[in-house]
CSV table of C-alpha atoms and ligand atoms in Angstrom, one decimal:
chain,number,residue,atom,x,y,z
A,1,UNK,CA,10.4,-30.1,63.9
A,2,UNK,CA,6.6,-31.3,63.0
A,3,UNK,CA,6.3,-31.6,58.8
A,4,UNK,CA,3.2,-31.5,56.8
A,5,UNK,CA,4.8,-33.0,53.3
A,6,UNK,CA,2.3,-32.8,50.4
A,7,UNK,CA,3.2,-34.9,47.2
A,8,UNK,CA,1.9,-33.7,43.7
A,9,UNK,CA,2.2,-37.2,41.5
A,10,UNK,CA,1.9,-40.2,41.9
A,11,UNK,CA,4.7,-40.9,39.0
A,12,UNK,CA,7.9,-42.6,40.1
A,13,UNK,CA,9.4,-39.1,41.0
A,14,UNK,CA,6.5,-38.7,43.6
A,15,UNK,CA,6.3,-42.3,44.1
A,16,UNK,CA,10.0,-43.2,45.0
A,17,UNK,CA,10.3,-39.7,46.8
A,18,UNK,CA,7.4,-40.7,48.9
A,19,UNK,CA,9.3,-43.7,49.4
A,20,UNK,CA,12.3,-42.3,50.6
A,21,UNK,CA,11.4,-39.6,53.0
A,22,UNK,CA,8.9,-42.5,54.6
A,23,UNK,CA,12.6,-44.3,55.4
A,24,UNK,CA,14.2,-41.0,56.5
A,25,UNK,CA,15.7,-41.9,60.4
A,26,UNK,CA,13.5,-38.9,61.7
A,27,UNK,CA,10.2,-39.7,60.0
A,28,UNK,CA,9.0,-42.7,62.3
A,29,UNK,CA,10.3,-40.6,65.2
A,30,UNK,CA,9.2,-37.3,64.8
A,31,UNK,CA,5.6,-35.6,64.1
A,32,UNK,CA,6.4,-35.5,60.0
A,33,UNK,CA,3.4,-36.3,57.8
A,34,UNK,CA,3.7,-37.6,54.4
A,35,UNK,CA,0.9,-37.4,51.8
A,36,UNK,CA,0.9,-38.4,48.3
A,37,UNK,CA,-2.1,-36.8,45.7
A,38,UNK,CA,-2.5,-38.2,42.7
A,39,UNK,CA,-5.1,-37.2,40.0
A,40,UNK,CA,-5.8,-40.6,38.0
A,41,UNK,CA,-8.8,-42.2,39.0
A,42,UNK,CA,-6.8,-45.6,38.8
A,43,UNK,CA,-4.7,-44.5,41.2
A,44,UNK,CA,-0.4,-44.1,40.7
A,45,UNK,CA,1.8,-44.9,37.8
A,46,UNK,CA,-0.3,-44.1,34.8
A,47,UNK,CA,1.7,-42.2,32.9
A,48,UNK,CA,4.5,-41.9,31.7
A,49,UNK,CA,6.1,-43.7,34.7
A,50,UNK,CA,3.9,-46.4,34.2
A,51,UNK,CA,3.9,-46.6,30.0
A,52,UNK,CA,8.1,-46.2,29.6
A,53,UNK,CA,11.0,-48.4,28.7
A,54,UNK,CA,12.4,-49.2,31.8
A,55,UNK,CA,15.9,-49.1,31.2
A,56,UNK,CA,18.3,-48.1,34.3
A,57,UNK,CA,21.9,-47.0,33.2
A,58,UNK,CA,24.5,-46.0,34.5
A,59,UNK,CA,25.4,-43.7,31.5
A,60,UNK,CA,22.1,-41.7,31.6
A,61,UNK,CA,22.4,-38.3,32.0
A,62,UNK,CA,23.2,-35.9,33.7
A,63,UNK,CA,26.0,-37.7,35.5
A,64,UNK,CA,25.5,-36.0,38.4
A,65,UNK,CA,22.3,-37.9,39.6
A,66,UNK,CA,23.2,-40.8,36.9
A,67,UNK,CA,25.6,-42.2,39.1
A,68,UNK,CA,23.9,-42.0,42.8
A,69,UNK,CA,20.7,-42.9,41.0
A,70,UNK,CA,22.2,-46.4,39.6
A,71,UNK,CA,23.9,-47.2,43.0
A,72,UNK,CA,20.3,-46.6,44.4
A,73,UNK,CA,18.5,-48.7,42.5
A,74,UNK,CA,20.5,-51.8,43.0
A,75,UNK,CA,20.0,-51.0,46.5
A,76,UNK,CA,16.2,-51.1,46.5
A,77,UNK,CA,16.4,-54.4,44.1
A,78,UNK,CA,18.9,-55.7,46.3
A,79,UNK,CA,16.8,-54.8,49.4
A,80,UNK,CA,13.5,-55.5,48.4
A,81,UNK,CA,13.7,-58.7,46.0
A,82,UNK,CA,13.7,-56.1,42.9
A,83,UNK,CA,14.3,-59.4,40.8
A,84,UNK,CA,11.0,-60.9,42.0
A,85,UNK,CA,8.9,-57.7,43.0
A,86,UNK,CA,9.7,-55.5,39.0
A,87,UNK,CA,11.6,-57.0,36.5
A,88,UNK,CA,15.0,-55.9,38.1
A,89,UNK,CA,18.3,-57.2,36.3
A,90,UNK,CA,21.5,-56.7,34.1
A,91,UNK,CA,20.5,-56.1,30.6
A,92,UNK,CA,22.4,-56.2,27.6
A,93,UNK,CA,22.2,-53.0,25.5
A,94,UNK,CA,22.8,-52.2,21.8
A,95,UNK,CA,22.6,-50.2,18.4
A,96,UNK,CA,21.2,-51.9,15.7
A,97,UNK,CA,21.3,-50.9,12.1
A,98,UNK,CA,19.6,-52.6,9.2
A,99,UNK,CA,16.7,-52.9,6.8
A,100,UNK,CA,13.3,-54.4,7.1
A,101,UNK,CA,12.2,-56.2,4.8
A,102,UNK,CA,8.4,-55.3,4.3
A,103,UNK,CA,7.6,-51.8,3.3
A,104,UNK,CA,5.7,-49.8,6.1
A,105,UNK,CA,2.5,-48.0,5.8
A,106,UNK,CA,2.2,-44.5,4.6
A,107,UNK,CA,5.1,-42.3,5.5
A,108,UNK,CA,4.1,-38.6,7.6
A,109,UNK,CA,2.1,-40.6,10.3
A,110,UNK,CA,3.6,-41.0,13.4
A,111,UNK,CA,5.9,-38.4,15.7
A,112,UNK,CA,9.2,-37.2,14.7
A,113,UNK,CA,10.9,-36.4,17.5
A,114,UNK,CA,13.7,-38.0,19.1
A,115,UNK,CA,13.5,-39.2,22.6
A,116,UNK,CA,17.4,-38.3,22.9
A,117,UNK,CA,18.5,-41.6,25.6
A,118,UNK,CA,21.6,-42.0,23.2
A,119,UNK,CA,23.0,-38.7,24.5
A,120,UNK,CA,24.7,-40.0,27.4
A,121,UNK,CA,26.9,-41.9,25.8
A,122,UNK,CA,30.7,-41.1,24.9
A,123,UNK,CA,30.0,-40.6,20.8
A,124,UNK,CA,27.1,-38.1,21.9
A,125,UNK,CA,24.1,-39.2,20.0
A,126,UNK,CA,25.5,-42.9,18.7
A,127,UNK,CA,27.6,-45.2,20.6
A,128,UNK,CA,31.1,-44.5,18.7
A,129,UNK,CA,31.4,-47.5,15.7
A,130,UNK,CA,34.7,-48.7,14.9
A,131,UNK,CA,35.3,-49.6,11.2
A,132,UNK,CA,35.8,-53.3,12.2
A,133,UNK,CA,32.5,-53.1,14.0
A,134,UNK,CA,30.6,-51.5,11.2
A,135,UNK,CA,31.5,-54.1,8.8
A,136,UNK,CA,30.9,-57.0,11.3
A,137,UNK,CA,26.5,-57.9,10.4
A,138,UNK,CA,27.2,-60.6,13.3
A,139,UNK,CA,24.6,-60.4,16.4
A,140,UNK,CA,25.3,-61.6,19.4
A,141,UNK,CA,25.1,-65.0,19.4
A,142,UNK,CA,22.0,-65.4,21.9
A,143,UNK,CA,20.1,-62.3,20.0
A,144,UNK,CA,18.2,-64.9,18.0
A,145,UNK,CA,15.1,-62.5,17.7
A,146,UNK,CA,16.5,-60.1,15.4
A,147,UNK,CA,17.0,-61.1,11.0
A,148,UNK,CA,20.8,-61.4,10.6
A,149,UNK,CA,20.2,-61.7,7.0
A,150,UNK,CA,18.7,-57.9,7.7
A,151,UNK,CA,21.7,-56.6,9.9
A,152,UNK,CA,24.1,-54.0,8.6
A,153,UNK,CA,25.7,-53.5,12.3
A,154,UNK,CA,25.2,-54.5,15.4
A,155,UNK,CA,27.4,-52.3,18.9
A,156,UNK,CA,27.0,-52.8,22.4
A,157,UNK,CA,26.8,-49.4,23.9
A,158,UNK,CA,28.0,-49.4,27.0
A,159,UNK,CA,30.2,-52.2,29.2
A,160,UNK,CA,28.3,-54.8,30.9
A,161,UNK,CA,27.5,-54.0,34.3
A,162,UNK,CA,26.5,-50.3,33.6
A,163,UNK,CA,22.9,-51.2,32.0
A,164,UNK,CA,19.7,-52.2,33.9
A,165,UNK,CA,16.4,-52.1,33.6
A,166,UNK,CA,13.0,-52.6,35.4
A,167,UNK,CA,9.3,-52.7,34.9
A,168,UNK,CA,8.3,-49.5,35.4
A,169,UNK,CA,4.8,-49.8,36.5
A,170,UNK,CA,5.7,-52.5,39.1
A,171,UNK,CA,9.1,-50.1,40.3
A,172,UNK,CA,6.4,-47.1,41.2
A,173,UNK,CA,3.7,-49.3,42.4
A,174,UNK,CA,5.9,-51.0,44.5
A,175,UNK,CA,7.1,-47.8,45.9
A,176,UNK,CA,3.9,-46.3,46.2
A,177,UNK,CA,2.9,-49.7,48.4
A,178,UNK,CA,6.3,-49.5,50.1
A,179,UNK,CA,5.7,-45.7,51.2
A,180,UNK,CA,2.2,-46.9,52.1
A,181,UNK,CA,3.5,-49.2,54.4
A,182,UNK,CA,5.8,-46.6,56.1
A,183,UNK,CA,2.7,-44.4,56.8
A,184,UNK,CA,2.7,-42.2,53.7
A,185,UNK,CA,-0.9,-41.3,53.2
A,186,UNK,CA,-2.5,-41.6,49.8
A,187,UNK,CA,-5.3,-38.9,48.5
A,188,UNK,CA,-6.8,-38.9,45.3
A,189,UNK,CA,-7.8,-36.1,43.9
A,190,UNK,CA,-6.2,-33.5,41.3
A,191,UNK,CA,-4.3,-30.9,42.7
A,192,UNK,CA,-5.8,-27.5,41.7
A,193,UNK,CA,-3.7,-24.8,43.6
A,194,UNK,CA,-0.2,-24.4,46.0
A,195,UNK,CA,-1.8,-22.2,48.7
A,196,UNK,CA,1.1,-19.7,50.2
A,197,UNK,CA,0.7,-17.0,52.7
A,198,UNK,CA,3.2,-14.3,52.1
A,199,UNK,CA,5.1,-16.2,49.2
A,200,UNK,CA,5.8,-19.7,52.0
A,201,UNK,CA,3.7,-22.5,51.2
A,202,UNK,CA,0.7,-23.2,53.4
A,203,UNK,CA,-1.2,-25.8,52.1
A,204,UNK,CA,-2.5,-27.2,48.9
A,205,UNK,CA,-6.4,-27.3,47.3
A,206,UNK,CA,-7.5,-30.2,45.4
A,207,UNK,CA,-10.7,-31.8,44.0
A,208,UNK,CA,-11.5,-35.2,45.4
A,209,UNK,CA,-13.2,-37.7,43.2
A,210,UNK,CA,-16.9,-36.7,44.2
A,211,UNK,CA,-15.6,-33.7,42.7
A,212,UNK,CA,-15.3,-31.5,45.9
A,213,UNK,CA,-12.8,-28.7,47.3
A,214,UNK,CA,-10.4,-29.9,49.7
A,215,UNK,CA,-7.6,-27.9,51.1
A,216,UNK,CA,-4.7,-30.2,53.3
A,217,UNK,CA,-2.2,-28.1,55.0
A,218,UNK,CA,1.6,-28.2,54.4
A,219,UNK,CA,4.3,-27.1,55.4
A,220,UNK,CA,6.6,-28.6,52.3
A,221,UNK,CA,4.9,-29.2,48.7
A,222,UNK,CA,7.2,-31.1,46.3
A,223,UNK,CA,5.6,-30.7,43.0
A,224,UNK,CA,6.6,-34.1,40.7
A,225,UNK,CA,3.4,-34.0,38.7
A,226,UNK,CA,5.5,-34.4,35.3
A,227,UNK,CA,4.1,-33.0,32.4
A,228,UNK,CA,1.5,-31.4,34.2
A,229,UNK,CA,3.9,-29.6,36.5
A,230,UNK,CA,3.3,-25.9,34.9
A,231,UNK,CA,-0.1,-26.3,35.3
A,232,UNK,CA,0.4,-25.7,38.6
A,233,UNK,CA,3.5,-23.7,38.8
A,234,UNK,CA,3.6,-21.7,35.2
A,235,UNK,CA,7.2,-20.2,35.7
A,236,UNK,CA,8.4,-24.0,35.2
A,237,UNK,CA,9.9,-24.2,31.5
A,238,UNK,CA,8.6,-27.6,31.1
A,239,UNK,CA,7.1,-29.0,27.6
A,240,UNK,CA,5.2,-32.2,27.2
A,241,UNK,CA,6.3,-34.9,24.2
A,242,UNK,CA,3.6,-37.4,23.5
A,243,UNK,CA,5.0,-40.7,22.6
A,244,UNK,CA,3.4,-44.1,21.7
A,245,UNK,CA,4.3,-47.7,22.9
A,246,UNK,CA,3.3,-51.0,22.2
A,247,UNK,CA,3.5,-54.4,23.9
A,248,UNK,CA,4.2,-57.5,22.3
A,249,UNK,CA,3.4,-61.1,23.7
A,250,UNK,CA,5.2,-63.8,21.9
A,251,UNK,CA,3.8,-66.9,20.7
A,252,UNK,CA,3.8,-69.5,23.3
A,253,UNK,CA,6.9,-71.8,23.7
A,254,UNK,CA,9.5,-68.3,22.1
A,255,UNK,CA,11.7,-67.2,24.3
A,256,UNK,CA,13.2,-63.7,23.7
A,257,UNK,CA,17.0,-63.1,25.2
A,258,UNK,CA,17.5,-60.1,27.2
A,259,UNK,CA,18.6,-57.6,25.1
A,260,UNK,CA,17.5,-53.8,24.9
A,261,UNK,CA,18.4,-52.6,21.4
A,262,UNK,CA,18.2,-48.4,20.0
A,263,UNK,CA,17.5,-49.1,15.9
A,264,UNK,CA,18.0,-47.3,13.0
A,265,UNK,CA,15.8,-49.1,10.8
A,266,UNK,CA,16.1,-48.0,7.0
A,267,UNK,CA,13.1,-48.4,4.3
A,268,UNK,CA,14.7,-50.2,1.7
A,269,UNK,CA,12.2,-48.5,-0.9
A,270,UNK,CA,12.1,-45.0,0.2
A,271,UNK,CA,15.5,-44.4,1.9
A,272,UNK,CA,13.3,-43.1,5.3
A,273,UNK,CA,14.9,-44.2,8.6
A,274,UNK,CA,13.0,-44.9,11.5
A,275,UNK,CA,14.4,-45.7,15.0
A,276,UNK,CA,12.2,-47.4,17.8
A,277,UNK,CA,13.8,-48.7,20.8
A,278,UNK,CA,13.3,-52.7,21.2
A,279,UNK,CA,13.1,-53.9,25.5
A,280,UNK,CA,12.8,-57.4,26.2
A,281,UNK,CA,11.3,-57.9,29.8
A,282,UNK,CA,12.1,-60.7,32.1
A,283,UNK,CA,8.2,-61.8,31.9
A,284,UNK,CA,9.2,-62.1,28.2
A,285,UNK,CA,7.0,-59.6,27.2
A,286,UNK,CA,8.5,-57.1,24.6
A,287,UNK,CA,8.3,-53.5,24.6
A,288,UNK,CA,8.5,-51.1,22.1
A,289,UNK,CA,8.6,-47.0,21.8
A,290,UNK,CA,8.7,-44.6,18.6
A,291,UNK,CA,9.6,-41.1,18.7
A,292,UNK,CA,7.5,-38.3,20.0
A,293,UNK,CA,5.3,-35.6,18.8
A,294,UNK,CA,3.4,-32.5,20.0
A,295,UNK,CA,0.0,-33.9,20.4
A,296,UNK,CA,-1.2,-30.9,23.1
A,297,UNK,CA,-1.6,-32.6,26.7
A,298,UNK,CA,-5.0,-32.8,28.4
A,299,UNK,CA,-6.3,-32.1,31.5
A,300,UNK,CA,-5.3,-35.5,32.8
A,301,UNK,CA,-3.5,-38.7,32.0
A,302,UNK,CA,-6.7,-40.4,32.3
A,303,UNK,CA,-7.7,-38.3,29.3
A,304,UNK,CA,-4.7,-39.1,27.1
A,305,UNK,CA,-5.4,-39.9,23.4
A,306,UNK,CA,-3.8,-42.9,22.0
A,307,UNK,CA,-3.4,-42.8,18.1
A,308,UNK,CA,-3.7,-46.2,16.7
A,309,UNK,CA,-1.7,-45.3,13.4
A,310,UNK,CA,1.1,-44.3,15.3
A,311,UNK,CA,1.1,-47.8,17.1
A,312,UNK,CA,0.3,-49.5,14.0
A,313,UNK,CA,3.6,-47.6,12.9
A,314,UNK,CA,5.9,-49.4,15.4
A,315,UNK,CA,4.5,-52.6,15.1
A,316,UNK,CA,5.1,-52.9,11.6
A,317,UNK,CA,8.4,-51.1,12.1
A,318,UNK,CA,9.7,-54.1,14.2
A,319,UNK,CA,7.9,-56.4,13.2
A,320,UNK,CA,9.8,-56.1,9.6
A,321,UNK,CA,13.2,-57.0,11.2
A,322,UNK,CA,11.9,-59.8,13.7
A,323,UNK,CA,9.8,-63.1,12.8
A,324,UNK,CA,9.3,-63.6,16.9
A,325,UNK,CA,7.9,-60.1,17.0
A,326,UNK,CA,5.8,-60.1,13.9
A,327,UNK,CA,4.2,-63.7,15.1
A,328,UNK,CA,3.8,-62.6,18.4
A,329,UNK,CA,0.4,-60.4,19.9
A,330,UNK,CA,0.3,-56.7,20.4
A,331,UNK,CA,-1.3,-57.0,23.9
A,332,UNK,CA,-1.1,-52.9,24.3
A,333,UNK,CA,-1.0,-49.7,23.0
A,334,UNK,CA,-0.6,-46.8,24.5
A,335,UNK,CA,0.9,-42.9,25.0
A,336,UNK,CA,2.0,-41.3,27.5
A,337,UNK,CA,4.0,-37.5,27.7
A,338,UNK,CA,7.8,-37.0,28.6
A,339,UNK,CA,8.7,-33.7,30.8
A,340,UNK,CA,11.3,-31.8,29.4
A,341,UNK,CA,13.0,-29.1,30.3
A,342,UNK,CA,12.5,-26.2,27.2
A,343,UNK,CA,15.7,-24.3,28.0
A,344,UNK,CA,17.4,-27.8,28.2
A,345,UNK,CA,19.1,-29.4,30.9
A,346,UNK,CA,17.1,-30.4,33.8
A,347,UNK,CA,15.7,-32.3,35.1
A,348,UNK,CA,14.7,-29.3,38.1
A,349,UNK,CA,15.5,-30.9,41.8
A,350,UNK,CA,15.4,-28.5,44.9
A,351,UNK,CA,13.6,-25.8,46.7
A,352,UNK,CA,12.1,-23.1,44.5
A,353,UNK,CA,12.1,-20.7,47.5
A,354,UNK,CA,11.8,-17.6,44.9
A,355,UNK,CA,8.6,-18.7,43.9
A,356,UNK,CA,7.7,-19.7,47.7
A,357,UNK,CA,9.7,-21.0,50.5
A,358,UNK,CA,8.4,-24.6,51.3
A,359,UNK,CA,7.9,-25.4,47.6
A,360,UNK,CA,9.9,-28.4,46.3
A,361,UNK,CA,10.4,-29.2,42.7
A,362,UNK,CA,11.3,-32.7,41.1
A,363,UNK,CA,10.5,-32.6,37.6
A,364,UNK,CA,11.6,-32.4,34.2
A,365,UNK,CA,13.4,-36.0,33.8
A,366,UNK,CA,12.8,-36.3,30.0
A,367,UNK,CA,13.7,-39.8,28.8
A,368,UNK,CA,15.9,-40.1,32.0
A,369,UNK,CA,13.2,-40.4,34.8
A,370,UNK,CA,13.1,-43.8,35.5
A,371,UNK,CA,16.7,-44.5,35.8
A,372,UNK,CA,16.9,-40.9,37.4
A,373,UNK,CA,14.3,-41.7,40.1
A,374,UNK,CA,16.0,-42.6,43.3
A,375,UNK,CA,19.1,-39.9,42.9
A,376,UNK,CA,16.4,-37.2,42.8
A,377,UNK,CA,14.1,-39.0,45.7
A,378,UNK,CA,17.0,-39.4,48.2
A,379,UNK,CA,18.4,-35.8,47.6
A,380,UNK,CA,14.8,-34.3,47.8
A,381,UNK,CA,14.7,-36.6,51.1
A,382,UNK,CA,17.9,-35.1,52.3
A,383,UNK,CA,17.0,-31.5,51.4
A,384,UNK,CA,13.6,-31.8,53.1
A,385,UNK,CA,15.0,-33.8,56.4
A,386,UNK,CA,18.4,-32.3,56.8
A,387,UNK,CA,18.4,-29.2,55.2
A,388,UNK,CA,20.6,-30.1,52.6
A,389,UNK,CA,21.5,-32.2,49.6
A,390,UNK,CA,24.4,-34.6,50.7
A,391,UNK,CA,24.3,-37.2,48.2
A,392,UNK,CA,25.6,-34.9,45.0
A,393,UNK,CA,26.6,-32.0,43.8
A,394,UNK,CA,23.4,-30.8,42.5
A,395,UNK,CA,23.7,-26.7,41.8
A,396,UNK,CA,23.4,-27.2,38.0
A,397,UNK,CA,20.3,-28.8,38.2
A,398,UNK,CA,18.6,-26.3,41.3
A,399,UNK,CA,15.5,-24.3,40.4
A,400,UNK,CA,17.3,-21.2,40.7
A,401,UNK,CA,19.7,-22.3,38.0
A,402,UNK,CA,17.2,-22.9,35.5
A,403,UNK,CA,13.9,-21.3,36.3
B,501,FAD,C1,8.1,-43.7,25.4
B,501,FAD,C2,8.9,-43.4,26.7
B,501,FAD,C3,9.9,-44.3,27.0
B,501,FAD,C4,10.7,-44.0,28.2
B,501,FAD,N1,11.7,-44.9,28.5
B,501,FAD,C5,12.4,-44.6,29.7
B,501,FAD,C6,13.5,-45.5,30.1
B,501,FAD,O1,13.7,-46.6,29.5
B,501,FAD,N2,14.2,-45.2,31.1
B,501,FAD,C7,14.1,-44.0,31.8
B,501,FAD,O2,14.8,-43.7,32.7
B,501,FAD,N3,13.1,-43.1,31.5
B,501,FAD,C8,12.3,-43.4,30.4
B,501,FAD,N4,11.3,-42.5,30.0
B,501,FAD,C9,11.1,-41.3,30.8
B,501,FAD,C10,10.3,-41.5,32.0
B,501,FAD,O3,9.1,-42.3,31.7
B,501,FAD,C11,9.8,-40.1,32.6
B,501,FAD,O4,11.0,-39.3,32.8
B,501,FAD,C12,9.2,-40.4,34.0
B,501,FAD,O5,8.2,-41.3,34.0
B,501,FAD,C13,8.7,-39.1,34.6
B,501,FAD,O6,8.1,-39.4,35.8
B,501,FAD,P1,7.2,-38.3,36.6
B,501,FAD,O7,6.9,-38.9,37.9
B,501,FAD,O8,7.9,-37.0,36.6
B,501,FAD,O9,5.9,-38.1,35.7
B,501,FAD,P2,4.6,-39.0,35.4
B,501,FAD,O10,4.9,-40.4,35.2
B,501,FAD,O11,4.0,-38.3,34.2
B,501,FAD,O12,3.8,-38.7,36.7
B,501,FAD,C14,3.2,-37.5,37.0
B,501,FAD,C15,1.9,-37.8,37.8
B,501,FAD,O13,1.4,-36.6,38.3
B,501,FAD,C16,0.0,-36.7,38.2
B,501,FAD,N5,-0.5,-35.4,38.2
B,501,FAD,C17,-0.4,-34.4,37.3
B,501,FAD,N6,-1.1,-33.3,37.6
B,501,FAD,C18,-1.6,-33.6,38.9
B,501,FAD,C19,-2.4,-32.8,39.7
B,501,FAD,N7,-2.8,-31.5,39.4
B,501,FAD,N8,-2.8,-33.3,40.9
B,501,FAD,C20,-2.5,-34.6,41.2
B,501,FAD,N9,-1.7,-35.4,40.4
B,501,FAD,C21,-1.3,-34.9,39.3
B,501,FAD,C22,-0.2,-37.4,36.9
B,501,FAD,O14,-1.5,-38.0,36.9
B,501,FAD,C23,0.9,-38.5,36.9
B,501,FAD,O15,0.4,-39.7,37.5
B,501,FAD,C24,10.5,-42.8,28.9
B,501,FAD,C25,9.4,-41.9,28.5
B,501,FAD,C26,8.7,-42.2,27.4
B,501,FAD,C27,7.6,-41.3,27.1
């Protein structure tokens, strides 16, 4: 059967998926055609994909794709030198709780909004403390980079060997280059329209970057363009969360142990509680997130508006429970908008045929989508090439359950 796939995204849902269906046993051998369009001018991986956290676990949710998508991701590292080629490796994973020890600047700047990764695990929103654990301040002993003298508790959340992580920009650039390799061709250009004779998907319009119409025909259109995925297809119940990040270089000669820690950080003066999330990265760079807030989304992600205060925010935030981080360099700071799913749930994985036969959705993945990645790329892979998802049970998570 000759395929015309179009890609919408070049996140890691389009990315990965681009990835996978380039692998697919029939691909090389029949006449399928595999196109990726993404709307950044600096090509894939500038949003959210490229600007998250990076961690890969095994108790992400929902479980359904949680579990294949783990499995599949130490097969690509395994296959394709993830070590070497993003950041792949065991990390070690924990709640923190403490004080900080300068007092931050004005209170009522910065989101509110939790990014909700704590979900997954068995005490729901907090890894489940026991009263020993509570009253034991001890860190680990190689989680030097953190003020004991600041630490009210310290819990692994989950057991070793179910918590990973990766660079994210260099795990969808790498399978942007992989799909590229495979013959996937790139297009870049923002998608303006899913063209559909008689409610099936024909095709796809786009502007190219000399800001010309182009229309590419298609035969399958898997729409993974994130936050931006109602623009296209408004009966998707998908809102966008802004959220800010910052990167911290160390000062030469520190060397920050691999730990990837969910605070609760409490003002000593004003009772307020804040609750970045702390990744070290193998390049021992250090990573750091706040919470999220309703900043409307732009056109596109080239046009997303960074506010400096909000940065400022988690710098100092982390800085106040860390010498290594408050001597080190902020070498970036930057937003970047989750996709959720408003009616809650998601993310949305499967043929939307009510909306048009041939239209494929892959979106939604809140704080999830990076682990989530290569569950939802191989069962969009399987759906699209075999005519049906055999990798998981996926119903709950079908268009036609949640649109
Ligand atoms: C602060 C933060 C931390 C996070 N940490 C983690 C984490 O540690 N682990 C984890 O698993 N997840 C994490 N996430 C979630 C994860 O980043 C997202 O779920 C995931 O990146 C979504 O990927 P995507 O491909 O759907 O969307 P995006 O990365 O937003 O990609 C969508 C792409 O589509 C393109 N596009 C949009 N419209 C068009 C159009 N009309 N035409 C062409 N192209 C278009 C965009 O330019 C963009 O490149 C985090 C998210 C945030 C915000």
């Amino acid at each position: 059967m000759a395929r015309e796939i179009v890609i919408i995204g070049g996140g890691i849902i389009g990315c990965t998926t681009a990835y996978y269906l380039s692998r697919h046993p029939s691909t090389s051998s029949s006449s399928t055609k595999i196109y990726l369009i993404e709307a950044s001018e600096h090509g894939p991986a500038q949003g959210a994909s490229g600007k998250a956290g990076g961690l890969v676990a095994r108790w992400a949710y929902p479980k359904e794709i949680a579990d294949i998508s783990f499995d599949e991701h130490v097969k690509l590292a395994t296959e394709h030198n993830g070590k070497e080629r993003w950041g792949w490796r065991y990390v070690n994973c924990g709640s923190w709780e403490g004080r900080r020890e300068v007092a931050p600047p004005e209170e009522g700047i910065g989101g509110t909004k939790s990014l909700e990764k704590t979900l997954g695990l068995p005490g729901g929103q907090k890894p489940i403390r026991s009263k020993r654990a509570r009253m034991a301040n001890h860190l680990p002993k190689d989680l030097l980079w953190l003020r004991e003298d600041l630490t009210d508790s310290y819990v692994p959340v989950a057991k070793e060997g179910s918590t990973a992580q990766v660079h994210p920009y260099l795990f969808t650039t790498s399978m942007f280059e992989l799909a590229k390799t495979n013959g996937v061709q790139y297009l870049n250009g923002k998608v303006t329209s899913i063209v559909c004779t008689e409610d099936v998907v024909t095709g796809v319009e786009y502007t190219n970057r000399e800001g010309e119409t182009e229309r590419i025909f298609a035969t399958h259109v898997i729409l993974a363009a994130g936050a931006w995925s109602p623009t296209l297809v408004n009966e998707l119940p998908i809102t966008a969360t802004r959220a800010h990040s910052i990167i911290i270089r160390p000062k030469e000669g520190v060397t920050i142990a691999p730990y990837v820690l969910f605070t609760e950080i409490v003002n000593f003066k004003t009772s307020a509680h804040r609750s970045p999330e702390i990744y070290a990265r193998p390049d021992n760079e250090i990573y750091a997130c706040g919470p999220g807030d309703d900043y409307p989304l732009p056109s596109t992600v080239d046009d997303v508006v960074v506010d400096p205060l909000s940065c400022d925010l988690i710098y100092s935030d982390v800085s106040g429970i860390s010498h290594e981080l408050r001597e080190g360099t902020v070498e970036k700071r930057q937003a970047c908008y989750l996709p959720t799913v408003s009616s809650g749930g998601g993310p949305i994985i499967g043929e939307a045929a009510r909306i048009a036969k041939g239209l494929f959705i892959g979106t939604g993945h809140t704080c999830w989508g990076i682990s989530n990645a290569p569950g939802t790329a191989r069962a969009l892979t399987e759906l699209i090439m075999n005519g049906k998802i055999e990798c998981a049970d996926l119903k709950k998570l079908h268009p036609s359950a949640i649109l």
